[in-house]
XYZ file of C-alpha atoms in Angstrom:
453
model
C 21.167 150.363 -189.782
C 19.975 151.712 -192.874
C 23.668 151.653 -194.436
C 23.852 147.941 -193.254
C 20.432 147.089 -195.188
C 21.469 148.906 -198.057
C 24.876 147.048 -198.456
C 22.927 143.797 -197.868
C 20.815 143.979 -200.612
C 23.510 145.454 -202.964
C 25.327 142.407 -202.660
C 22.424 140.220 -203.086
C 21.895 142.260 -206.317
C 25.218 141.804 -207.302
C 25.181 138.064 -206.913
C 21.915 137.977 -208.564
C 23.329 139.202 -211.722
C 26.475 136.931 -211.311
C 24.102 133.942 -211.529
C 22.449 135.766 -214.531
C 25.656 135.673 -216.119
C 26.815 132.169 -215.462
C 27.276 130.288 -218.705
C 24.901 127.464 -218.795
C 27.793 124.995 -219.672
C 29.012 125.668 -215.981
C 25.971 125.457 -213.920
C 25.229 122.034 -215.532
C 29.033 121.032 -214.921
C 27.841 121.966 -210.996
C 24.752 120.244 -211.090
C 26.470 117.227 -212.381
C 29.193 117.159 -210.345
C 26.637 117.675 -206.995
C 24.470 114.570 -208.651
C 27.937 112.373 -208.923
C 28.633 112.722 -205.353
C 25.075 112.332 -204.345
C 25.235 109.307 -205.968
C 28.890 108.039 -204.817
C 27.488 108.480 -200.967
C 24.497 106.638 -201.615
C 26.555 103.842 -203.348
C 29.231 104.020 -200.590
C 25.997 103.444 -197.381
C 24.787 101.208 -199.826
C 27.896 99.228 -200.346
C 28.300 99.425 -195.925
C 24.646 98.088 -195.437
C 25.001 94.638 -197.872
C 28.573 94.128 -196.415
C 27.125 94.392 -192.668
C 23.774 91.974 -193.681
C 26.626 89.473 -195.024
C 28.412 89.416 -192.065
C 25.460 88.855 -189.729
C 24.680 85.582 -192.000
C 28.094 84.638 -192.888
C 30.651 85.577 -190.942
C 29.634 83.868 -187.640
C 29.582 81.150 -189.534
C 32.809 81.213 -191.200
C 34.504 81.903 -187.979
C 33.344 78.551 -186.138
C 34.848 76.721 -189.207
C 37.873 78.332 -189.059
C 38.094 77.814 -185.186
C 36.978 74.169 -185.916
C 39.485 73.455 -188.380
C 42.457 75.001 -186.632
C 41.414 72.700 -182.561
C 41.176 69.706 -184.938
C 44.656 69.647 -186.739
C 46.566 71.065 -183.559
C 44.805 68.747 -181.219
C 47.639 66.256 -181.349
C 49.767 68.503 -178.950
C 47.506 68.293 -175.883
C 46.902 64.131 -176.894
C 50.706 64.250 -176.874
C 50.787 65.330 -173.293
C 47.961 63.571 -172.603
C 49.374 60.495 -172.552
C 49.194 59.069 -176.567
C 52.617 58.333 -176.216
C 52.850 55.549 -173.890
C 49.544 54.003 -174.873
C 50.157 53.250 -178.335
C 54.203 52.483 -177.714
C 55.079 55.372 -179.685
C 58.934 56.492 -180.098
C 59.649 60.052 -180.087
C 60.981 59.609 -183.861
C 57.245 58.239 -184.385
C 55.339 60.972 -182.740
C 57.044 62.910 -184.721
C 56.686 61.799 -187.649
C 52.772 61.135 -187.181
C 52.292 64.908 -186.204
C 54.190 66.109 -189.271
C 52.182 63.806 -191.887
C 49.549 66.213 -191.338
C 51.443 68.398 -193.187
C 52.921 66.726 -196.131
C 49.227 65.842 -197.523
C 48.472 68.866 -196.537
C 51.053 70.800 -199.103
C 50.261 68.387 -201.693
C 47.134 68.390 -202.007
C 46.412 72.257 -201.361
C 46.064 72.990 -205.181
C 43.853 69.932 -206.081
C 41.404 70.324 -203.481
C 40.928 74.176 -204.686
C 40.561 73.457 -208.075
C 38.233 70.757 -207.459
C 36.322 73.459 -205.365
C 36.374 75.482 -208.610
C 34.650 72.058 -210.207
C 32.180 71.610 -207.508
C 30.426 74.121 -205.892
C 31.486 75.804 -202.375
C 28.523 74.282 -200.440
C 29.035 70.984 -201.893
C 33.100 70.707 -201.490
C 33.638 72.534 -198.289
C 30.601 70.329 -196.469
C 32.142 67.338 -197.995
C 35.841 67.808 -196.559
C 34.487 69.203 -193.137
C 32.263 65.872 -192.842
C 35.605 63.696 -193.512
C 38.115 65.554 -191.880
C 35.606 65.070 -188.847
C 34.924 61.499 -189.133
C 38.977 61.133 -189.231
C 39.130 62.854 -186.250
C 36.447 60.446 -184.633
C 38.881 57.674 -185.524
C 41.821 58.801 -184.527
C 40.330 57.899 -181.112
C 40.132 54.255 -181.665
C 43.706 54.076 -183.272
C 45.736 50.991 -181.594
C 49.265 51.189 -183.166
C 51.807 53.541 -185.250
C 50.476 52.900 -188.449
C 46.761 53.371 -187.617
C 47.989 57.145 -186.239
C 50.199 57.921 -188.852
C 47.310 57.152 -191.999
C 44.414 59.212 -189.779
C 47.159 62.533 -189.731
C 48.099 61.723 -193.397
C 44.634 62.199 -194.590
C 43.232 64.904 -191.563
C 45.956 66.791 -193.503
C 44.727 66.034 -197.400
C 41.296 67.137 -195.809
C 41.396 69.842 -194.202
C 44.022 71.060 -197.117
C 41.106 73.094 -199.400
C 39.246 74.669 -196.386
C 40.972 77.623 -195.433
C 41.726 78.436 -199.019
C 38.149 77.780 -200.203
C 36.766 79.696 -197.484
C 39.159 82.825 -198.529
C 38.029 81.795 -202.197
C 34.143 82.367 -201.236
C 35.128 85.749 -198.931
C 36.873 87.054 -202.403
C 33.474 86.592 -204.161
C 31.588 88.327 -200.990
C 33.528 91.264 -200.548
C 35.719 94.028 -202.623
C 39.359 94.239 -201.911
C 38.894 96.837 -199.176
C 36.429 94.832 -197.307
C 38.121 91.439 -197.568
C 41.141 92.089 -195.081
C 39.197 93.098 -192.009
C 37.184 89.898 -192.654
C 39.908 87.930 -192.477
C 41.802 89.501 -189.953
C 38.473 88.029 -187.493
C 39.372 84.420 -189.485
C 42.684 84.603 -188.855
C 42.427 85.274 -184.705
C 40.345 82.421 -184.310
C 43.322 80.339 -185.068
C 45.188 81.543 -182.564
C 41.576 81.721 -180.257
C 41.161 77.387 -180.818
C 44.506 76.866 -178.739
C 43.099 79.343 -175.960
C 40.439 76.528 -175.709
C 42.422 73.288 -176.700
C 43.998 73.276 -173.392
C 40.369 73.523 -171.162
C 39.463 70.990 -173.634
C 42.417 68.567 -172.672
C 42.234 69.423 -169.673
C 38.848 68.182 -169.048
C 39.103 64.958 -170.772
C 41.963 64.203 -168.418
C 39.113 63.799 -165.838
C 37.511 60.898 -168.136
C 40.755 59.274 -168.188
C 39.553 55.219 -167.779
C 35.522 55.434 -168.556
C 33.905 53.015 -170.162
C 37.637 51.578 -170.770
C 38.776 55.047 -172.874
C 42.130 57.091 -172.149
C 41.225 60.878 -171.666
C 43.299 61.808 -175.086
C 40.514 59.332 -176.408
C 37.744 61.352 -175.479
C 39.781 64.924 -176.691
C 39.346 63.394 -180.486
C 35.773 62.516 -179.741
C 34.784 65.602 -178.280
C 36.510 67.152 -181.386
C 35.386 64.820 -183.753
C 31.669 64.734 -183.106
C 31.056 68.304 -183.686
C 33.073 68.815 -186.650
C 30.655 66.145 -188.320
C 27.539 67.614 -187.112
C 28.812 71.083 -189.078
C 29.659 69.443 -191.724
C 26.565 68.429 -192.525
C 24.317 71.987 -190.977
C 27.183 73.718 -193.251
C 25.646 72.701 -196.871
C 22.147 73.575 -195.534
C 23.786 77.204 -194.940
C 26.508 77.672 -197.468
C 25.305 78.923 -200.381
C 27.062 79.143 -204.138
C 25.501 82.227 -205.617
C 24.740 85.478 -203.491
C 21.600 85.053 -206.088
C 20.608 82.211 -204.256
C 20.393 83.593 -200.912
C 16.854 85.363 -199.335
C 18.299 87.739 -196.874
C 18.942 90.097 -199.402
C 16.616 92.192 -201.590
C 16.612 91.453 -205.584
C 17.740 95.342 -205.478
C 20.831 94.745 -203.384
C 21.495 91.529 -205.338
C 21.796 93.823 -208.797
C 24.167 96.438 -206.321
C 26.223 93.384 -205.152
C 26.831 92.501 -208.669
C 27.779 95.355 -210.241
C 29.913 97.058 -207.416
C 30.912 94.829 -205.033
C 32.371 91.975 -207.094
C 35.282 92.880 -208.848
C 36.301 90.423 -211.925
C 40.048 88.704 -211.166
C 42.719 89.963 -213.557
C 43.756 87.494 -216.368
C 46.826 85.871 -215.740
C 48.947 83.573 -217.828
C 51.685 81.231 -216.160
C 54.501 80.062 -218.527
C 57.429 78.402 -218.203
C 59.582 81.384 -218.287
C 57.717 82.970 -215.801
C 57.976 80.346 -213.154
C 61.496 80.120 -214.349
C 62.280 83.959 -213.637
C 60.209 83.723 -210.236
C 62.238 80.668 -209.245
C 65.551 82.201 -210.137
C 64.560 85.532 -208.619
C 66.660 86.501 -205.573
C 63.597 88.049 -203.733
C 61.607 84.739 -204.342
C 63.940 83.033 -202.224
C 64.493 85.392 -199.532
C 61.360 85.764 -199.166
C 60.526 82.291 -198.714
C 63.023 81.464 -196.109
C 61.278 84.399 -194.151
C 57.583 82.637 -194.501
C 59.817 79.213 -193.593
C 60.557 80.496 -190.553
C 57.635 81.929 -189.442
C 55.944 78.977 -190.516
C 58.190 76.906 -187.857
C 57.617 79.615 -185.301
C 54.120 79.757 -185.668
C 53.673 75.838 -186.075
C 55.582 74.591 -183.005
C 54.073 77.229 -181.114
C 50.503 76.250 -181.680
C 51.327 72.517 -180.982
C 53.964 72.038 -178.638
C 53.234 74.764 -176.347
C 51.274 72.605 -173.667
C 54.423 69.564 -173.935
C 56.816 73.281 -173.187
C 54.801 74.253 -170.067
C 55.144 70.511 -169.095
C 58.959 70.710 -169.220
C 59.094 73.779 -167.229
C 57.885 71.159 -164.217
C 53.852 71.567 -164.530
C 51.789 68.940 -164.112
C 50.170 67.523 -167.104
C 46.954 69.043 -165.926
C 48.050 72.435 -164.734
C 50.214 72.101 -168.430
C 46.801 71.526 -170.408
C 45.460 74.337 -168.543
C 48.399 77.243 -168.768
C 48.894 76.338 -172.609
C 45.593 78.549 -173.197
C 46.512 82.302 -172.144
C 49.583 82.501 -174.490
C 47.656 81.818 -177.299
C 45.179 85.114 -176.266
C 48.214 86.947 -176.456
C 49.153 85.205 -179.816
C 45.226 86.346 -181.028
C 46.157 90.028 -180.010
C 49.357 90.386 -181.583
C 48.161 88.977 -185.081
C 45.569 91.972 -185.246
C 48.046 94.647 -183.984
C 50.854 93.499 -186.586
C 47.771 93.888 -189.073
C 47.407 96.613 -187.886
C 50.913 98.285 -188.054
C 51.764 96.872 -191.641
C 48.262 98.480 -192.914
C 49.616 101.672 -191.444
C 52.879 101.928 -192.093
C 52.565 100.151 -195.548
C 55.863 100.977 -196.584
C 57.794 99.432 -193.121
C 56.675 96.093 -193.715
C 60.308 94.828 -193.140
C 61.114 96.031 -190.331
C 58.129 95.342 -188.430
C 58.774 92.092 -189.372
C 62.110 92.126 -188.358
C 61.232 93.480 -185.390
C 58.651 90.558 -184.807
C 61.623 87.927 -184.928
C 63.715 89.726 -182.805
C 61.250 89.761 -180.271
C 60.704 85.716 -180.733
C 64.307 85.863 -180.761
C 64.311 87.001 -177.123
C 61.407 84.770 -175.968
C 63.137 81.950 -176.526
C 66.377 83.261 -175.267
C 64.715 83.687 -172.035
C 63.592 80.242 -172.196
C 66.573 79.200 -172.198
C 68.730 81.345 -169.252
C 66.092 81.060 -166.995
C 65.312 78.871 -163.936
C 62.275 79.989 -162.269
C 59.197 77.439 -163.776
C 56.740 80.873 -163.610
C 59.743 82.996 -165.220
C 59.848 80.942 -168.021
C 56.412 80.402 -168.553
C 56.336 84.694 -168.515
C 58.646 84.144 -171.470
C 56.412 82.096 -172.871
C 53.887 85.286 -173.457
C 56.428 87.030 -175.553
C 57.481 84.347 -178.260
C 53.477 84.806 -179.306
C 53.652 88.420 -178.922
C 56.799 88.368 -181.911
C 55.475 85.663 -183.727
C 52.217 87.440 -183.973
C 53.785 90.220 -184.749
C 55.129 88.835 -188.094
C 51.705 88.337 -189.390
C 49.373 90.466 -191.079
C 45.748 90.291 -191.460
C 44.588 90.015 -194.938
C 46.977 87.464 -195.932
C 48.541 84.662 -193.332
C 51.774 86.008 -192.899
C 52.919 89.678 -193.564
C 55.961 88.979 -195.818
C 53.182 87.169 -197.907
C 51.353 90.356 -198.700
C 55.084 92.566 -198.522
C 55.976 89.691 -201.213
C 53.097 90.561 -203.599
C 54.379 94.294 -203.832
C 57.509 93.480 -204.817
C 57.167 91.683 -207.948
C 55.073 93.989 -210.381
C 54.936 91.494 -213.216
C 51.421 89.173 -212.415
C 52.521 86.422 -213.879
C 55.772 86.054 -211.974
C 53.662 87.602 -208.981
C 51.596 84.226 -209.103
C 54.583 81.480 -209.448
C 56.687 83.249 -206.466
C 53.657 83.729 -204.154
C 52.886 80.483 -204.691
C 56.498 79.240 -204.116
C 56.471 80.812 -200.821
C 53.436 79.956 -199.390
C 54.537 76.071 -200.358
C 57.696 76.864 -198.549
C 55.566 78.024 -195.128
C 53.893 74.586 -195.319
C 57.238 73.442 -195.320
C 57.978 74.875 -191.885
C 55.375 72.795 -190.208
C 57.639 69.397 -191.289
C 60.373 70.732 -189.531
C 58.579 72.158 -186.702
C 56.867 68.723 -185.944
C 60.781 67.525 -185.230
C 62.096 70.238 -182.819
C 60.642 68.997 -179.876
C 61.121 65.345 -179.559
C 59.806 63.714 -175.969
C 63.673 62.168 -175.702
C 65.049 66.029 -175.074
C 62.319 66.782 -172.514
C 61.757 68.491 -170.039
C 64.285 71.773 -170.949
C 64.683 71.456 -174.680
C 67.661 73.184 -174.636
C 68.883 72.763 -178.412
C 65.968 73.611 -179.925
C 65.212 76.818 -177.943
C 68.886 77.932 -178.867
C 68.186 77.146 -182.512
C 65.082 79.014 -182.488
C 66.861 81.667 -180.913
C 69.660 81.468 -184.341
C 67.074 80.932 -186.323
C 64.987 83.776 -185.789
C-alpha cells in the first residue's frame, strides 16, 4: 500500500516537472487549438439550430407549392380520363398536342422567368406567377373548343416555368451546400406525392359530374384552380426577400447566417468557345439523351398513368382511384436513389443503369401479361426504376453525375444547361406516346419504352 502511494505521487511529481518544462510556444499552440474546436462545435449547433428555425417557417411552406405546382400541370391526365375528350370533340392528335404545349412554353421561357426573378424580388415574382398560373387553371374549366385548351396549357406552362427554379434559387440563399440537398430531396417527393392525390381528387369530381350544368373534369380544374389563387396571394404575405427581413430570427443569428451559412456563387464567364466545346463534347450529348429519357419516363408516368390503369379494363372511377398508390412508390424510390448515389458517389452510372433496366422490365411486363391486377402489379415497378434514376439534390441523378464530369465551370454551365433543356424535351415526346386511338393495351409504346430504356 505504501509502495503503491509512493509510486503515485512519483509520477505526479514527474509530470509536474514535465509541465514545468513545456515550452510556452506549445502550451499556447494547445490552448489554441482546444479554443478552435470549442469554437467550430459551437458554430456547427449553431449552424443546426438556424437551419431547423428555417425549416419550421419555410419549408412547410415551400412544400405545398411544390405539391401545388406539380397537381396543377399533371392534372390534364385524370381530365383526360375524365371525360375532356368527348366534350370538347377533341382528336387524339389534339389531346395531344394540348397536353404537350405545356411544355414547349415551359422550356422557353425557363431562363426569362429566372432572370426576371433576379430583377424582381422572390416574394414579388413567385406570388405573381402562382396567382396566374392559378387563375389559368380556373379557366381551363370553362374552355369550349381546341383552341381555348390548347392557349390555357401554352401559358400554365410559361407560368409555372420560373417556380421550381426560383424556389431552388431562394433554398440556395437559405442554406449551405450540405444543407440544400436534404431540403430538396422533401421538394422533390412531393412531386411524386401530388399524383398520390390527383387520382382521389378525380375521382371525387366524377361524383359532380352534371351539377349546376358542369362535367366532373370541370370541377377537377376548379377545385385545383381556386386554391392555387388563394396561395398565391397568402404566399407574398409570407415569402420574404432578405433573411434580414424576417422576425423569427435573432439580430445575432442574422450576423451567423450571413457570415457562415451563405456561401458567395463562384464567378463564371460563358463564351462562345465554351458553349462551343460543351456542345461538341461527347459527354454533353450522352448525357443528355440519358436526362431525355428519363424525362419521357418520368413525364408519361406522372400523366398517363390513370388513362394506363383504364386500358388494363378499370373503370374510369376505379382508374382515377388505383392511379394514386404507384405514385407512393414513385415518392419512395426518388429518396432511396438519393440515397444510394449520395453513398456510393462514385457508382452513379450504374445505379442509374440499373434504374432503367428495372423500367425496362416494368414495361415489359406490361406488355406479356394478361391478368388486369398483374399488370397493374407491373405498374409498381416502372416507378420503382424510374425513381430510381433520380437523385435528390438535383432532379435527375445524371444531372448532378453530369456536373462532376466536366471540371472546367464555364463549360460546366453551357452543358448542364444543355441537358436539362433536353429533359424538358422529353415531356414533348412523352405527351405523344399514348394517344386515345391505341387504347386500351398500348402495345407499341410499352415495347418502345421497353427499347428505349
Amino acid at each position: 500500500m505504501l509502495n503503491s502511494q509512493t509510486n503515485e505521487e512519483i509520477n505526479i511529481g514527474f509530470s509536474h516537472i514535465a509541465g514545468l518544462n513545456m515550452s510556452k510556444e506549445s502550451c499556447g499552440e494547445l490552448t489554441l487549438k482546444k479554443s478552435f474546436e470549442s469554437q467550430l462545435i459551437d458554430k456547427k449547433r449553431e449552424q443546426k439550430l438556424i437551419a431547423r428555425t428555417i425549416d419550421r417557417h419555410i419549408m412547410p411552406l415551400f412544400c405545398v407549392f411544390y405539391f401545388i405546382d406539380f397537381l396543377d400541370r399533371t392534372n390534364i391526365g385524370n381530365a383526360s380520363l375524365g371525360g375532356i375528350k368527348n366534350d370538347l370533340n377533341l382528336t387524339s392528335e389534339q389531346l395531344s398536342l394540348a397536353i404537350s404545349a405545356f411544355f414547349i412554353t415551359y422550356l422557353i421561357f425557363e431562363v426569362p422567368s429566372n432572370i426576371a426573378l433576379k430583377r424582381s424580388t422572390a416574394a414579388f415574382w413567385l406570388s405573381f406567377i402562382m396567382l396566374v398560373w392559378g387563375i389559368v387553371t380556373l379557366c381551363m374549366a370553362f374552355t369550349k373548343n381546341f383552341q381555348s385548351l390548347l392557349v390555357c396549357r401554352l401559358l400554365l406552362g410559361a407560368a409555372e416555368s420560373g417556380y421550381v427554379p426560383g424556389i431552388l434559387y431562394v433554398l440556395s440563399k437559405l442554406y449551405r451546400p450540405d444543407e440544400f440537398s436534404k431540403r430538396v430531396a422533401v421538394l422533390l417527393c412531393m412531386t411524386a406525392l401530388s399524383g398520390v392525390v390527383s387520382g382521389p381528387i378525380a375521382y371525387g369530381t366524377s361524383f359532380l359530374e352534371g351539377r349546376k350544368g358542369l362535367h366532373g373534369w370541370q370541377y377537377l380544374f376548379i377545385i385545383e384552380g381556386v386554391p392555387t389563387i388563394c396561395l398565391g396571394i397568402i404566399s407574398y404575405i409570407f415569402l420574404f426577400d432578405n433573411i434580414e427581413q424576417v422576425s423569427w430570427l435573432t439580430d445575432d443569428q442574422k450576423a451567423f447566417h450571413k457570415l457562415y451559412i451563405q456561401v458567395p456563387e463562384a464567378h463564371i464567364h460563358v463564351d462562345v468557345r465554351a458553349i462551343i466545346k460543351a456542345i461538341l463534347d461527347w459527354k454533353t450529348i450522352m448525357f443528355s439523351l440519358c436526362y431525355f429519357l428519363c424525362g419521357i419516363n418520368l413525364i408519361s408516368f406522372q400523366i398517363f398513368t390513370p388513362i394506363i390503369v383504364n386500358g388494363f379494363g378499370f373503370s374510369v372511377l376505379n382508374s382515377q382511384l388505383l392511379s394514386a398508390p404507384p405514385s407512393v412508390m414513385l415518392a419512395a424510390a426518388i429518396y432511396l436513389g438519393g440515397y444510394l448515389t449520395d453513398k456510393h458517389k462514385n457508382k452513379r452510372g450504374i445505379i442509374i443503369a440499373i434504374g432503367f433496366l428495372i423500367t425496362a422490365v416494368g414495361f415489359m411486363l406490361l406488355r406479356i401479361l394478361e391478368d388486369r391486377w398483374a399488370k397493374y402489379g407491373s405498374l409498381f415497378i416502372i416507378p420503382f426504376g424510374v425513381g430510381v434514376q433520380c437523385k435528390k439534390d438535383k432532379i435527375a441523378a445524371n444531372v448532378g453525375w453530369s456536373a462532376i464530369n466536366f471540371p472546367i465551370l464555364d463549360i460546366r454551365a453551357v452543358a448542364v444547361a444543355i441537358i436539362i433543356m433536353f429533359g424538358s424535351g422529353g415531356g414533348v415526346v412523352a405527351s405523344y406516346l399514348y394517344p386515345f386511338k391505341d387504347q386500351p393495351t398500348y402495345c407499341r409504346y410499352h415495347c418502345l419504352y421497353k427499347k428505349e430504356t
